[in-house]
Short mmCIF file of C-alpha atoms in Angstrom, two decimals:
data_model
loop_
_atom_site.label_atom_id
_atom_site.label_comp_id
_atom_site.label_asym_id
_atom_site.label_seq_id
_atom_site.Cartn_x
_atom_site.Cartn_y
_atom_site.Cartn_z
CA MET A 127 14.36 -93.37 -124.85
CA SER A 128 15.27 -93.14 -121.16
CA LEU A 129 14.98 -96.95 -120.83
CA PHE A 130 17.49 -97.48 -123.61
CA LEU A 131 19.81 -94.86 -122.09
CA ARG A 132 19.76 -96.69 -118.77
CA SER A 133 20.55 -99.92 -120.65
CA CYS A 134 23.52 -98.26 -122.35
CA VAL A 135 24.92 -96.99 -119.08
CA ALA A 136 24.40 -100.40 -117.43
CA ALA A 137 26.15 -102.12 -120.33
CA LEU A 138 29.04 -99.69 -120.05
CA PHE A 139 29.54 -100.47 -116.39
CA LEU A 140 29.23 -104.19 -117.13
CA PHE A 141 31.92 -103.90 -119.77
CA LEU A 142 34.28 -102.07 -117.42
CA PHE A 143 33.67 -104.68 -114.73
CA LEU A 144 34.40 -107.56 -117.12
CA ILE A 145 37.56 -105.92 -118.38
CA GLU A 146 38.90 -105.15 -114.96
CA ASN A 147 37.97 -108.47 -113.33
CA SER A 148 38.22 -111.02 -116.14
CA GLY A 149 41.27 -112.59 -114.49
CA ALA A 150 40.23 -112.26 -110.89
CA GLN A 151 38.18 -115.44 -110.83
CA GLY A 152 40.94 -117.58 -112.35
CA LYS A 153 42.98 -120.21 -110.61
CA MET A 154 46.43 -120.06 -112.16
CA SER A 155 48.77 -117.09 -111.86
CA LEU A 156 51.61 -116.43 -114.27
CA GLN A 157 54.19 -117.56 -111.71
CA GLN A 158 52.26 -120.77 -111.08
CA ALA A 159 52.19 -121.40 -114.82
CA ILE A 160 55.96 -120.92 -115.03
CA ASP A 161 56.54 -123.24 -112.07
CA LEU A 162 54.32 -125.89 -113.65
CA ALA A 163 56.19 -125.59 -116.95
CA MET A 164 59.49 -126.09 -115.15
CA THR A 165 58.08 -129.39 -113.87
CA ASN A 166 56.16 -130.70 -116.89
CA ASN A 167 57.45 -129.08 -120.07
CA PRO A 168 59.01 -131.73 -122.36
CA GLN A 169 61.93 -129.51 -123.37
CA VAL A 170 62.84 -128.87 -119.74
CA LEU A 171 62.51 -132.57 -118.91
CA THR A 172 64.70 -133.46 -121.91
CA ALA A 173 67.36 -130.99 -120.79
CA GLN A 174 67.26 -132.48 -117.28
CA LYS A 175 67.78 -135.98 -118.66
CA GLU A 176 70.71 -134.73 -120.73
CA VAL A 177 72.32 -133.52 -117.50
CA GLU A 178 71.74 -136.90 -115.85
CA ALA A 179 73.20 -138.71 -118.86
CA ALA A 180 76.25 -136.43 -118.83
CA ARG A 181 76.82 -137.11 -115.13
CA ALA A 182 76.65 -140.84 -115.83
CA ARG A 183 79.36 -140.41 -118.47
CA ILE A 184 81.73 -139.16 -115.76
CA LEU A 185 81.54 -142.58 -114.13
CA GLN A 186 82.23 -144.20 -117.48
CA ALA A 187 85.16 -141.89 -118.18
CA GLU A 188 86.70 -142.62 -114.78
CA ALA A 189 86.27 -146.38 -115.14
CA ILE A 190 89.36 -148.51 -114.48
CA PRO A 191 90.06 -151.27 -117.03
CA ASN A 192 88.72 -154.64 -115.93
CA LEU A 193 90.98 -157.20 -114.34
CA GLU A 194 91.57 -160.11 -116.73
CA PHE A 195 91.67 -163.75 -115.68
CA GLY A 196 93.67 -166.18 -117.79
CA ILE A 197 94.55 -169.86 -117.85
CA ASN A 198 96.64 -171.69 -120.41
CA TRP A 199 98.15 -175.12 -120.96
CA ASP A 200 101.44 -175.66 -122.77
CA GLU A 201 103.08 -178.81 -124.07
CA THR A 202 99.77 -180.58 -124.56
CA SER A 203 99.53 -183.83 -126.45
CA SER A 204 98.27 -184.05 -130.00
CA ASN A 205 94.80 -184.91 -128.76
CA PHE A 206 94.74 -181.69 -126.66
CA ASN A 207 94.35 -183.53 -123.38
CA VAL A 208 94.98 -180.63 -121.04
CA THR A 209 95.27 -182.94 -118.01
CA LYS A 210 98.55 -184.15 -119.40
CA ALA A 211 99.90 -180.73 -120.38
CA GLY A 212 103.49 -180.07 -119.38
CA GLU A 213 102.71 -176.57 -118.12
CA ARG A 214 99.70 -174.87 -116.67
CA ASN A 215 99.48 -171.14 -115.89
CA ILE A 216 96.64 -169.52 -113.97
CA GLY A 217 96.80 -165.80 -113.39
CA LEU A 218 95.38 -162.29 -113.39
CA VAL A 219 96.31 -159.38 -115.65
CA GLN A 220 95.52 -155.75 -114.83
CA PRO A 221 95.66 -153.29 -117.76
CA LEU A 222 96.90 -149.84 -116.70
CA GLU A 223 96.51 -146.63 -118.64
CA PHE A 224 99.37 -144.16 -118.89
CA PRO A 225 99.18 -141.72 -115.97
CA GLY A 226 96.95 -138.76 -116.89
CA LYS A 227 94.79 -140.43 -119.52
CA ARG A 228 91.98 -141.27 -117.15
CA GLY A 229 92.09 -137.80 -115.61
CA ALA A 230 92.00 -136.14 -119.04
CA ARG A 231 89.02 -138.25 -120.07
CA SER A 232 87.25 -137.42 -116.80
CA ARG A 233 87.91 -133.73 -117.37
CA VAL A 234 86.16 -133.85 -120.75
CA ALA A 235 83.15 -135.59 -119.17
CA LYS A 236 82.96 -133.05 -116.33
CA ILE A 237 83.01 -130.15 -118.79
CA ASP A 238 80.19 -131.88 -120.67
CA VAL A 239 78.19 -131.84 -117.42
CA GLN A 240 78.83 -128.11 -117.06
CA PHE A 241 77.69 -127.59 -120.64
CA PHE A 242 74.42 -129.47 -120.20
CA GLU A 243 73.75 -127.80 -116.83
CA GLU A 244 74.10 -124.40 -118.51
CA ASN A 245 71.91 -125.63 -121.36
CA LEU A 246 69.26 -126.62 -118.80
CA ARG A 247 69.34 -123.10 -117.36
CA ARG A 248 69.03 -121.67 -120.87
CA THR A 249 66.12 -123.98 -121.68
CA ARG A 250 64.31 -122.92 -118.52
CA LEU A 251 64.77 -119.27 -119.41
CA LEU A 252 63.47 -119.79 -122.94
CA ILE A 253 60.48 -121.86 -121.80
CA SER A 254 59.70 -119.30 -119.11
CA ALA A 255 59.62 -116.58 -121.77
CA GLU A 256 57.39 -118.75 -123.99
CA VAL A 257 54.99 -119.33 -121.09
CA LYS A 258 54.83 -115.59 -120.45
CA ARG A 259 54.05 -114.88 -124.10
CA ALA A 260 51.34 -117.55 -124.16
CA TYR A 261 49.87 -116.34 -120.85
CA TYR A 262 49.79 -112.75 -122.13
CA GLN A 263 48.15 -113.92 -125.37
CA ALA A 264 45.48 -115.82 -123.46
CA TRP A 265 44.93 -112.75 -121.26
CA LEU A 266 44.53 -110.51 -124.32
CA SER A 267 42.14 -112.98 -125.95
CA GLN A 268 39.95 -112.98 -122.86
CA LYS A 269 39.90 -109.17 -122.85
CA THR A 270 38.86 -109.22 -126.50
CA VAL A 271 36.06 -111.69 -125.80
CA ALA A 272 34.82 -109.54 -122.90
CA ASN A 273 34.90 -106.52 -125.20
CA PHE A 274 32.79 -108.18 -127.91
CA GLU A 275 30.38 -109.63 -125.36
CA ALA A 276 29.72 -106.18 -123.93
CA ILE A 277 29.09 -104.76 -127.41
CA ALA A 278 26.84 -107.69 -128.33
CA ASP A 279 24.81 -107.22 -125.16
CA LEU A 280 24.32 -103.55 -125.94
CA LEU A 281 23.32 -104.26 -129.55
CA GLN A 282 20.86 -106.90 -128.39
CA GLN A 283 19.19 -104.31 -126.16
CA PHE A 284 19.22 -101.82 -129.01
CA ARG A 285 17.53 -104.34 -131.34
CA GLU A 286 14.81 -105.03 -128.77
CA THR A 287 14.27 -101.31 -128.28
CA ALA A 288 14.19 -100.66 -132.02
CA THR A 289 11.72 -103.51 -132.54
CA ALA A 290 9.42 -102.14 -129.84
CA ARG A 291 9.58 -98.63 -131.31
CA TYR A 292 8.92 -99.97 -134.81
CA GLN A 293 5.86 -101.83 -133.56
CA ALA A 294 4.72 -98.57 -131.99
CA GLN A 295 5.26 -96.94 -135.41
CA LYS A 296 7.79 -94.49 -134.00
CA VAL A 297 10.70 -95.51 -136.29
CA THR A 298 11.04 -97.16 -139.68
CA PHE A 299 11.94 -100.82 -140.21
CA LEU A 300 15.36 -99.63 -141.44
CA GLU A 301 16.42 -98.96 -137.83
CA VAL A 302 15.43 -102.53 -136.86
CA LEU A 303 17.32 -103.91 -139.85
CA ARG A 304 20.44 -101.92 -138.97
CA ALA A 305 20.29 -103.23 -135.39
CA LYS A 306 20.03 -106.83 -136.61
CA THR A 307 22.91 -106.34 -139.06
CA GLU A 308 25.18 -104.82 -136.45
CA LEU A 309 24.33 -107.61 -134.00
CA ALA A 310 25.08 -110.30 -136.60
CA LYS A 311 28.44 -108.70 -137.40
CA ILE A 312 29.48 -108.49 -133.76
CA ASN A 313 28.37 -112.08 -133.13
CA ASN A 314 30.65 -113.25 -135.95
CA GLU A 315 33.52 -111.35 -134.38
CA LEU A 316 32.63 -112.83 -130.99
CA ILE A 317 32.74 -116.39 -132.38
CA ALA A 318 36.19 -115.76 -133.86
CA ALA A 319 37.41 -114.15 -130.64
CA ARG A 320 36.25 -117.11 -128.53
CA ARG A 321 37.98 -119.53 -130.88
CA GLU A 322 41.20 -117.54 -130.61
CA ALA A 323 40.86 -117.52 -126.82
CA GLN A 324 40.47 -121.30 -126.78
CA ASN A 325 43.50 -121.68 -129.04
CA ALA A 326 45.54 -119.41 -126.78
CA LEU A 327 44.65 -121.48 -123.71
CA ALA A 328 45.48 -124.68 -125.62
CA GLU A 329 48.91 -123.30 -126.51
CA LEU A 330 49.52 -122.34 -122.90
CA ASN A 331 48.49 -125.84 -121.80
CA ARG A 332 50.92 -127.33 -124.33
CA LEU A 333 53.80 -125.37 -122.83
CA LEU A 334 52.71 -126.54 -119.38
CA GLY A 335 52.99 -130.15 -120.53
CA ARG A 336 49.24 -130.75 -120.39
CA ALA A 337 46.53 -131.67 -122.87
CA GLY A 338 45.29 -128.66 -124.80
CA SER A 339 41.70 -129.24 -123.63
CA THR A 340 42.63 -129.14 -119.93
CA PRO A 341 40.45 -126.52 -118.16
CA LEU A 342 42.50 -123.43 -117.42
CA ALA A 343 41.59 -120.01 -116.06
CA LEU A 344 43.90 -117.06 -115.60
CA ALA A 345 44.35 -115.35 -112.25
CA ASP A 346 46.55 -112.39 -113.12
CA ASP A 347 45.71 -109.05 -114.63
CA PHE A 348 48.37 -106.74 -116.03
CA SER A 349 49.01 -103.03 -115.99
CA TYR A 350 51.70 -100.64 -117.11
CA GLN A 351 54.85 -100.27 -115.03
CA PRO A 352 57.48 -97.89 -116.45
CA PHE A 353 60.75 -99.37 -117.69
CA THR A 354 63.52 -96.99 -116.66
CA LYS A 355 66.77 -98.82 -117.47
CA THR A 356 68.94 -97.37 -120.22
CA VAL A 357 70.25 -99.54 -123.02
CA GLU A 358 73.76 -99.37 -121.57
CA MET A 359 72.55 -100.61 -118.20
CA VAL A 360 70.61 -103.45 -119.79
CA VAL A 361 73.48 -104.53 -122.06
CA ASN A 362 76.00 -104.58 -119.21
CA GLU A 363 73.64 -106.44 -116.88
CA MET A 364 72.43 -109.02 -119.33
CA ARG A 365 75.84 -109.77 -120.84
CA GLN A 366 76.99 -110.78 -117.38
CA LEU A 367 73.93 -113.00 -116.93
CA SER A 368 73.88 -114.47 -120.43
CA VAL A 369 73.75 -118.26 -120.37
CA SER A 370 74.53 -118.46 -124.09
CA ARG A 371 77.77 -116.62 -123.44
CA ARG A 372 78.76 -119.11 -120.75
CA LEU A 373 77.77 -121.96 -123.06
CA SER A 374 80.06 -120.71 -125.79
CA GLU A 375 82.91 -120.38 -123.31
CA THR A 376 82.25 -123.91 -122.09
CA LEU A 377 82.51 -125.17 -125.68
CA VAL A 378 85.98 -123.64 -125.97
CA GLU A 379 87.01 -125.18 -122.67
CA ARG A 380 85.72 -128.57 -123.78
CA GLY A 381 87.70 -128.34 -127.01
CA ARG A 382 90.90 -127.69 -125.08
CA ALA A 383 90.19 -130.63 -122.78
CA GLN A 384 89.64 -132.85 -125.82
CA MET A 385 92.98 -131.70 -127.22
CA ARG A 386 94.75 -132.68 -123.98
CA LEU A 387 93.05 -136.07 -124.13
CA ALA A 388 94.05 -136.53 -127.79
CA GLN A 389 97.67 -135.75 -126.95
CA LYS A 390 97.60 -138.45 -124.29
CA SER A 391 96.66 -141.01 -126.95
CA TYR A 392 100.25 -140.87 -128.25
CA LEU A 393 101.44 -142.40 -124.97
CA PRO A 394 101.62 -146.17 -124.27
CA ASP A 395 99.51 -148.19 -121.86
CA PHE A 396 100.70 -150.95 -119.55
CA ALA A 397 99.63 -154.32 -118.25
CA VAL A 398 100.85 -156.19 -115.14
CA GLY A 399 100.10 -159.85 -114.56
CA LEU A 400 100.67 -162.42 -111.84
CA PHE A 401 100.46 -166.16 -112.66
CA HIS A 402 100.57 -169.35 -110.63
CA GLN A 403 102.48 -172.01 -112.58
CA LYS A 404 102.68 -175.78 -112.61
CA ARG A 405 105.48 -177.38 -114.66
CA ASP A 406 106.50 -180.95 -115.37
CA GLY A 407 110.05 -182.17 -116.02
CA GLN A 408 111.76 -180.06 -113.39
CA PRO A 409 115.00 -181.18 -111.65
CA PRO A 410 116.19 -183.19 -109.87
CA PHE A 411 116.40 -186.01 -112.41
CA THR A 412 116.96 -189.37 -110.71
CA ALA A 413 116.85 -193.02 -111.62
CA ASP A 414 113.39 -193.23 -110.17
CA ASN A 415 112.29 -190.04 -111.96
CA PRO A 416 114.30 -189.75 -115.12
CA LEU A 417 111.82 -187.20 -116.52
CA GLY A 418 112.06 -184.97 -113.46
CA VAL A 419 109.43 -183.91 -110.98
CA THR A 420 106.36 -181.68 -111.16
CA GLU A 421 106.67 -178.22 -109.58
CA SER A 422 103.34 -176.58 -108.65
CA GLY A 423 104.42 -173.73 -106.39
CA LEU A 424 105.93 -171.50 -109.04
CA TRP A 425 104.93 -167.91 -109.69
CA GLY A 426 105.32 -165.76 -112.78
CA ILE A 427 105.11 -162.02 -113.31
CA ASP A 428 104.10 -160.51 -116.63
CA ILE A 429 104.69 -156.88 -117.60
CA GLY A 430 103.52 -155.52 -120.93
CA VAL A 431 103.68 -152.16 -122.68
CA SER A 432 101.57 -151.13 -125.67
CA ILE A 433 103.51 -149.56 -128.53
CA PRO A 434 101.59 -146.73 -130.31
CA LEU A 435 103.30 -147.69 -133.53
CA TRP A 436 100.59 -146.34 -135.83
CA PHE A 437 100.36 -142.94 -134.15
CA TRP A 438 99.85 -141.10 -137.45
CA LYS A 439 96.39 -142.70 -137.77
CA GLY A 440 94.18 -142.80 -134.66
CA PRO A 441 96.07 -140.43 -132.33
CA ARG A 442 96.77 -137.92 -135.07
CA GLY A 443 93.14 -137.96 -136.19
CA GLN A 444 91.95 -137.35 -132.63
CA ALA A 445 94.30 -134.40 -132.26
CA GLU A 446 93.25 -132.84 -135.56
CA GLU A 447 89.58 -133.28 -134.67
CA ALA A 448 90.12 -131.61 -131.29
CA ARG A 449 92.00 -128.73 -132.94
CA ALA A 450 89.15 -128.18 -135.40
CA PHE A 451 86.64 -128.30 -132.55
CA ILE A 452 88.58 -125.60 -130.68
CA ASP A 453 88.60 -123.36 -133.76
CA LEU A 454 84.87 -123.91 -134.27
CA ALA A 455 84.12 -123.14 -130.61
CA GLN A 456 86.15 -119.94 -130.74
CA ILE A 457 84.29 -118.81 -133.86
CA GLN A 458 81.00 -119.51 -132.11
CA ARG A 459 82.09 -117.65 -129.00
CA GLU A 460 83.00 -114.54 -130.99
CA SER A 461 79.74 -114.73 -132.94
CA VAL A 462 77.67 -115.17 -129.78
CA ASP A 463 79.48 -112.27 -128.14
CA ARG A 464 78.53 -109.97 -131.01
CA ASN A 465 75.00 -111.29 -131.46
CA ILE A 466 74.12 -111.00 -127.78
CA THR A 467 74.83 -107.26 -127.71
CA THR A 468 72.83 -106.68 -130.89
CA ALA A 469 69.90 -108.78 -129.66
CA ILE A 470 69.77 -106.95 -126.32
CA GLU A 471 69.86 -103.55 -128.00
CA ASN A 472 67.08 -104.55 -130.42
CA ALA A 473 64.95 -105.94 -127.58
CA HIS A 474 65.45 -102.76 -125.56
CA ARG A 475 64.28 -100.66 -128.51
CA SER A 476 61.20 -102.86 -128.83
CA VAL A 477 60.39 -102.35 -125.14
CA LYS A 478 60.70 -98.57 -125.41
CA ALA A 479 58.57 -98.46 -128.58
CA ALA A 480 55.84 -100.56 -126.94
CA GLU A 481 56.05 -98.40 -123.82
CA GLU A 482 55.50 -95.25 -125.89
CA GLN A 483 52.35 -96.76 -127.34
CA VAL A 484 51.00 -97.65 -123.89
CA ARG A 485 51.74 -94.17 -122.59
CA LEU A 486 49.96 -92.65 -125.60
CA PHE A 487 46.81 -94.54 -124.67
CA GLU A 488 47.03 -93.79 -120.95
CA GLU A 489 47.89 -90.10 -121.31
CA THR A 490 45.58 -89.07 -124.16
CA LEU A 491 43.49 -91.62 -126.09
CA LEU A 492 41.70 -93.29 -123.18
CA ARG A 493 40.78 -89.95 -121.66
CA ASP A 494 39.60 -88.59 -125.02
CA VAL A 495 37.26 -91.53 -125.77
CA GLU A 496 35.88 -91.40 -122.22
CA ASP A 497 35.07 -87.71 -122.74
CA GLU A 498 33.49 -88.51 -126.08
CA LEU A 499 31.35 -91.23 -124.53
CA ARG A 500 30.13 -88.94 -121.76
CA SER A 501 29.35 -86.30 -124.35
CA GLY A 502 27.47 -88.84 -126.47
CA VAL A 503 25.36 -89.92 -123.52
CA SER A 504 24.55 -86.28 -122.79
CA HIS A 505 23.58 -85.61 -126.42
CA TYR A 506 21.43 -88.73 -126.50
CA GLN A 507 19.59 -87.55 -123.41
CA THR A 508 18.72 -84.31 -125.20
CA ASP A 509 17.78 -86.07 -128.47
CA GLN A 510 20.73 -84.51 -130.33
CA ILE A 511 21.85 -87.96 -131.58
CA ASP A 512 19.97 -91.19 -132.10
CA ALA A 513 20.65 -94.56 -130.47
CA LEU A 514 22.70 -95.86 -133.40
CA ASN A 515 25.07 -92.92 -133.20
CA LEU A 516 25.45 -93.54 -129.48
CA ILE A 517 26.28 -97.17 -130.22
CA ASP A 518 28.92 -96.04 -132.72
CA ILE A 519 30.48 -93.89 -130.00
CA TYR A 520 30.34 -96.81 -127.59
CA ARG A 521 31.99 -99.12 -130.15
CA THR A 522 34.74 -96.55 -130.62
CA TYR A 523 35.25 -96.51 -126.87
CA THR A 524 35.42 -100.29 -126.59
CA ALA A 525 37.67 -100.54 -129.67
CA THR A 526 40.06 -98.05 -128.08
CA GLN A 527 40.01 -100.08 -124.87
CA ALA A 528 40.80 -103.21 -126.90
CA GLU A 529 43.72 -101.51 -128.62
CA TYR A 530 44.98 -100.32 -125.25
CA TYR A 531 45.05 -103.88 -123.97
CA ARG A 532 46.81 -104.97 -127.14
CA ALA A 533 49.40 -102.27 -126.51
CA LEU A 534 49.79 -103.58 -122.94
CA TYR A 535 50.18 -107.08 -124.36
CA ASN A 536 52.88 -105.92 -126.77
CA TYR A 537 54.69 -104.16 -123.93
CA HIS A 538 54.73 -107.18 -121.63
CA VAL A 539 55.76 -109.49 -124.49
CA ALA A 540 58.60 -107.10 -125.31
CA LEU A 541 59.73 -107.27 -121.67
CA ALA A 542 59.63 -111.08 -121.82
CA ASP A 543 61.67 -111.01 -125.02
CA LEU A 544 64.19 -108.71 -123.38
CA GLU A 545 64.68 -111.17 -120.53
CA VAL A 546 65.96 -113.80 -122.98
CA ALA A 547 67.52 -111.51 -125.57
CA GLY A 548 70.59 -113.18 -126.99
CA GLU A 549 69.84 -116.63 -125.56
CA THR A 550 69.00 -117.90 -129.04
CA ALA A 551 72.39 -116.74 -130.34
CA LEU A 552 73.86 -120.20 -129.77
CA GLN A 553 72.40 -123.49 -130.92
CA PRO A 554 74.12 -126.22 -128.86
#
C-alpha cells in the first residue's frame, strides 16, 4: 500500500511539472510565430502584392500619351510610286489631354494605393489574431495530452499494483479488471488528444506559410492577467484604431475622385503636330521650268481638338457609375460604423465572461480540488479509501486542471478576438 501511495504522489508531481513546463522546452514563441506569419502567410503576401500593383497603376495613370510619327505622300501616280509624289510630309504629333484629366486619373490611382495599404494593415491584424488562436489551441492541446499522460501513467502503476496484490491473493480479479478497463479508456482518450494536438500544430504551420508536418514546438506558457478596461474605454480606443473604418472612408474618397475624373471626360483633348514638307510645282514658273520648282524646306503646323460629340454615352455612363459608387461607399461606411461598435461591445462581453470563468477556477475550484486530493491521500494512508477511489479523486483533480486551462484558452482567444473586433465588418 505504501509503495502505491508513493507512486501516486510521484505521478502527481510529474503531472504538475509537465503542465507547468510543457512549453518551456519549445523553440517558437507566440511573437516569433506572428513575425513568421507576417513574412510567409499567403494572405499577407497577396495583400503586399496588391499594394505593389496599385503603386504601379499610379505610373500608368500619370503616363503621357505617346508621341506619334507620321509620313504621307500626296499627288501620287496611279501606280502609287511614292518617289514621284507631288507632296511629302514627315512630322511628329503629340496628343495632349485637357488640363486636369491626368491629375484626376492620378488621384484615383493614389487613393487606390491608400486603400490597399490599409487593407494590408487589416490583413496583418486578422492573420495575427488567427495565429494567436491557433497558437493557443496548440498550447491547450499539449496541456490536454500532458494531463492524459499523467493519468495513464498513474493507472499503469495501479494495474501493476493490483496485479501483484491479486497474485498474492489479497484482492479479487475484479480490481485488476477495473484497472485494465480504466487504463484502456484513458489510452483511447490519449490517442485522440495526441491527434488533436498534431492537427493544431498543422493548422498553426499552415498560417505560418509552412507545410503542416513541419516540426514545431511551443515556447510560451500563458497565465491569467486581469482585463480592467471598461466597454466605453475599449469602444473609444478601438474605433479610433479601426482599419475597417478607415477603409470605408477611403472608399468614399475614391468614389468622389472617380466622379471628378468622370466629369473631366466631357472635356476635349488636343493634338499638336509639326511637319517637314516637300512640294513640287512651286513658283517661280519659267520657260525652263514650266511646272515650277520643288520646295523642300517648308514646315507645317497641325493643331487638332477632339469633339466629345457623343457625351451622353461614354462620359455620362462614367459619371453615373461614379455616382452609384459614391452612394454604395457611403452606405458601407455607415454600416461599418454601426457594426464596429456592436462587434467591439460583443467582444468585450466575451472577454469579461471568460475572465469570470478563469477567476472562478483560480479563486475556488482549484483550491477545492487540491484540498480534496490531499484529503484523499490522507484517507488512503489510513485505509479509509481504496486505491481506485484515490484514482477517482486524482482524475477529478486533473480534469479540473484541464478545464482551468480550457478557461484560460477561452480567455486569451477572447482577448485576441477583441483586438480585431469590427475588422470583419467590411469586405473590400
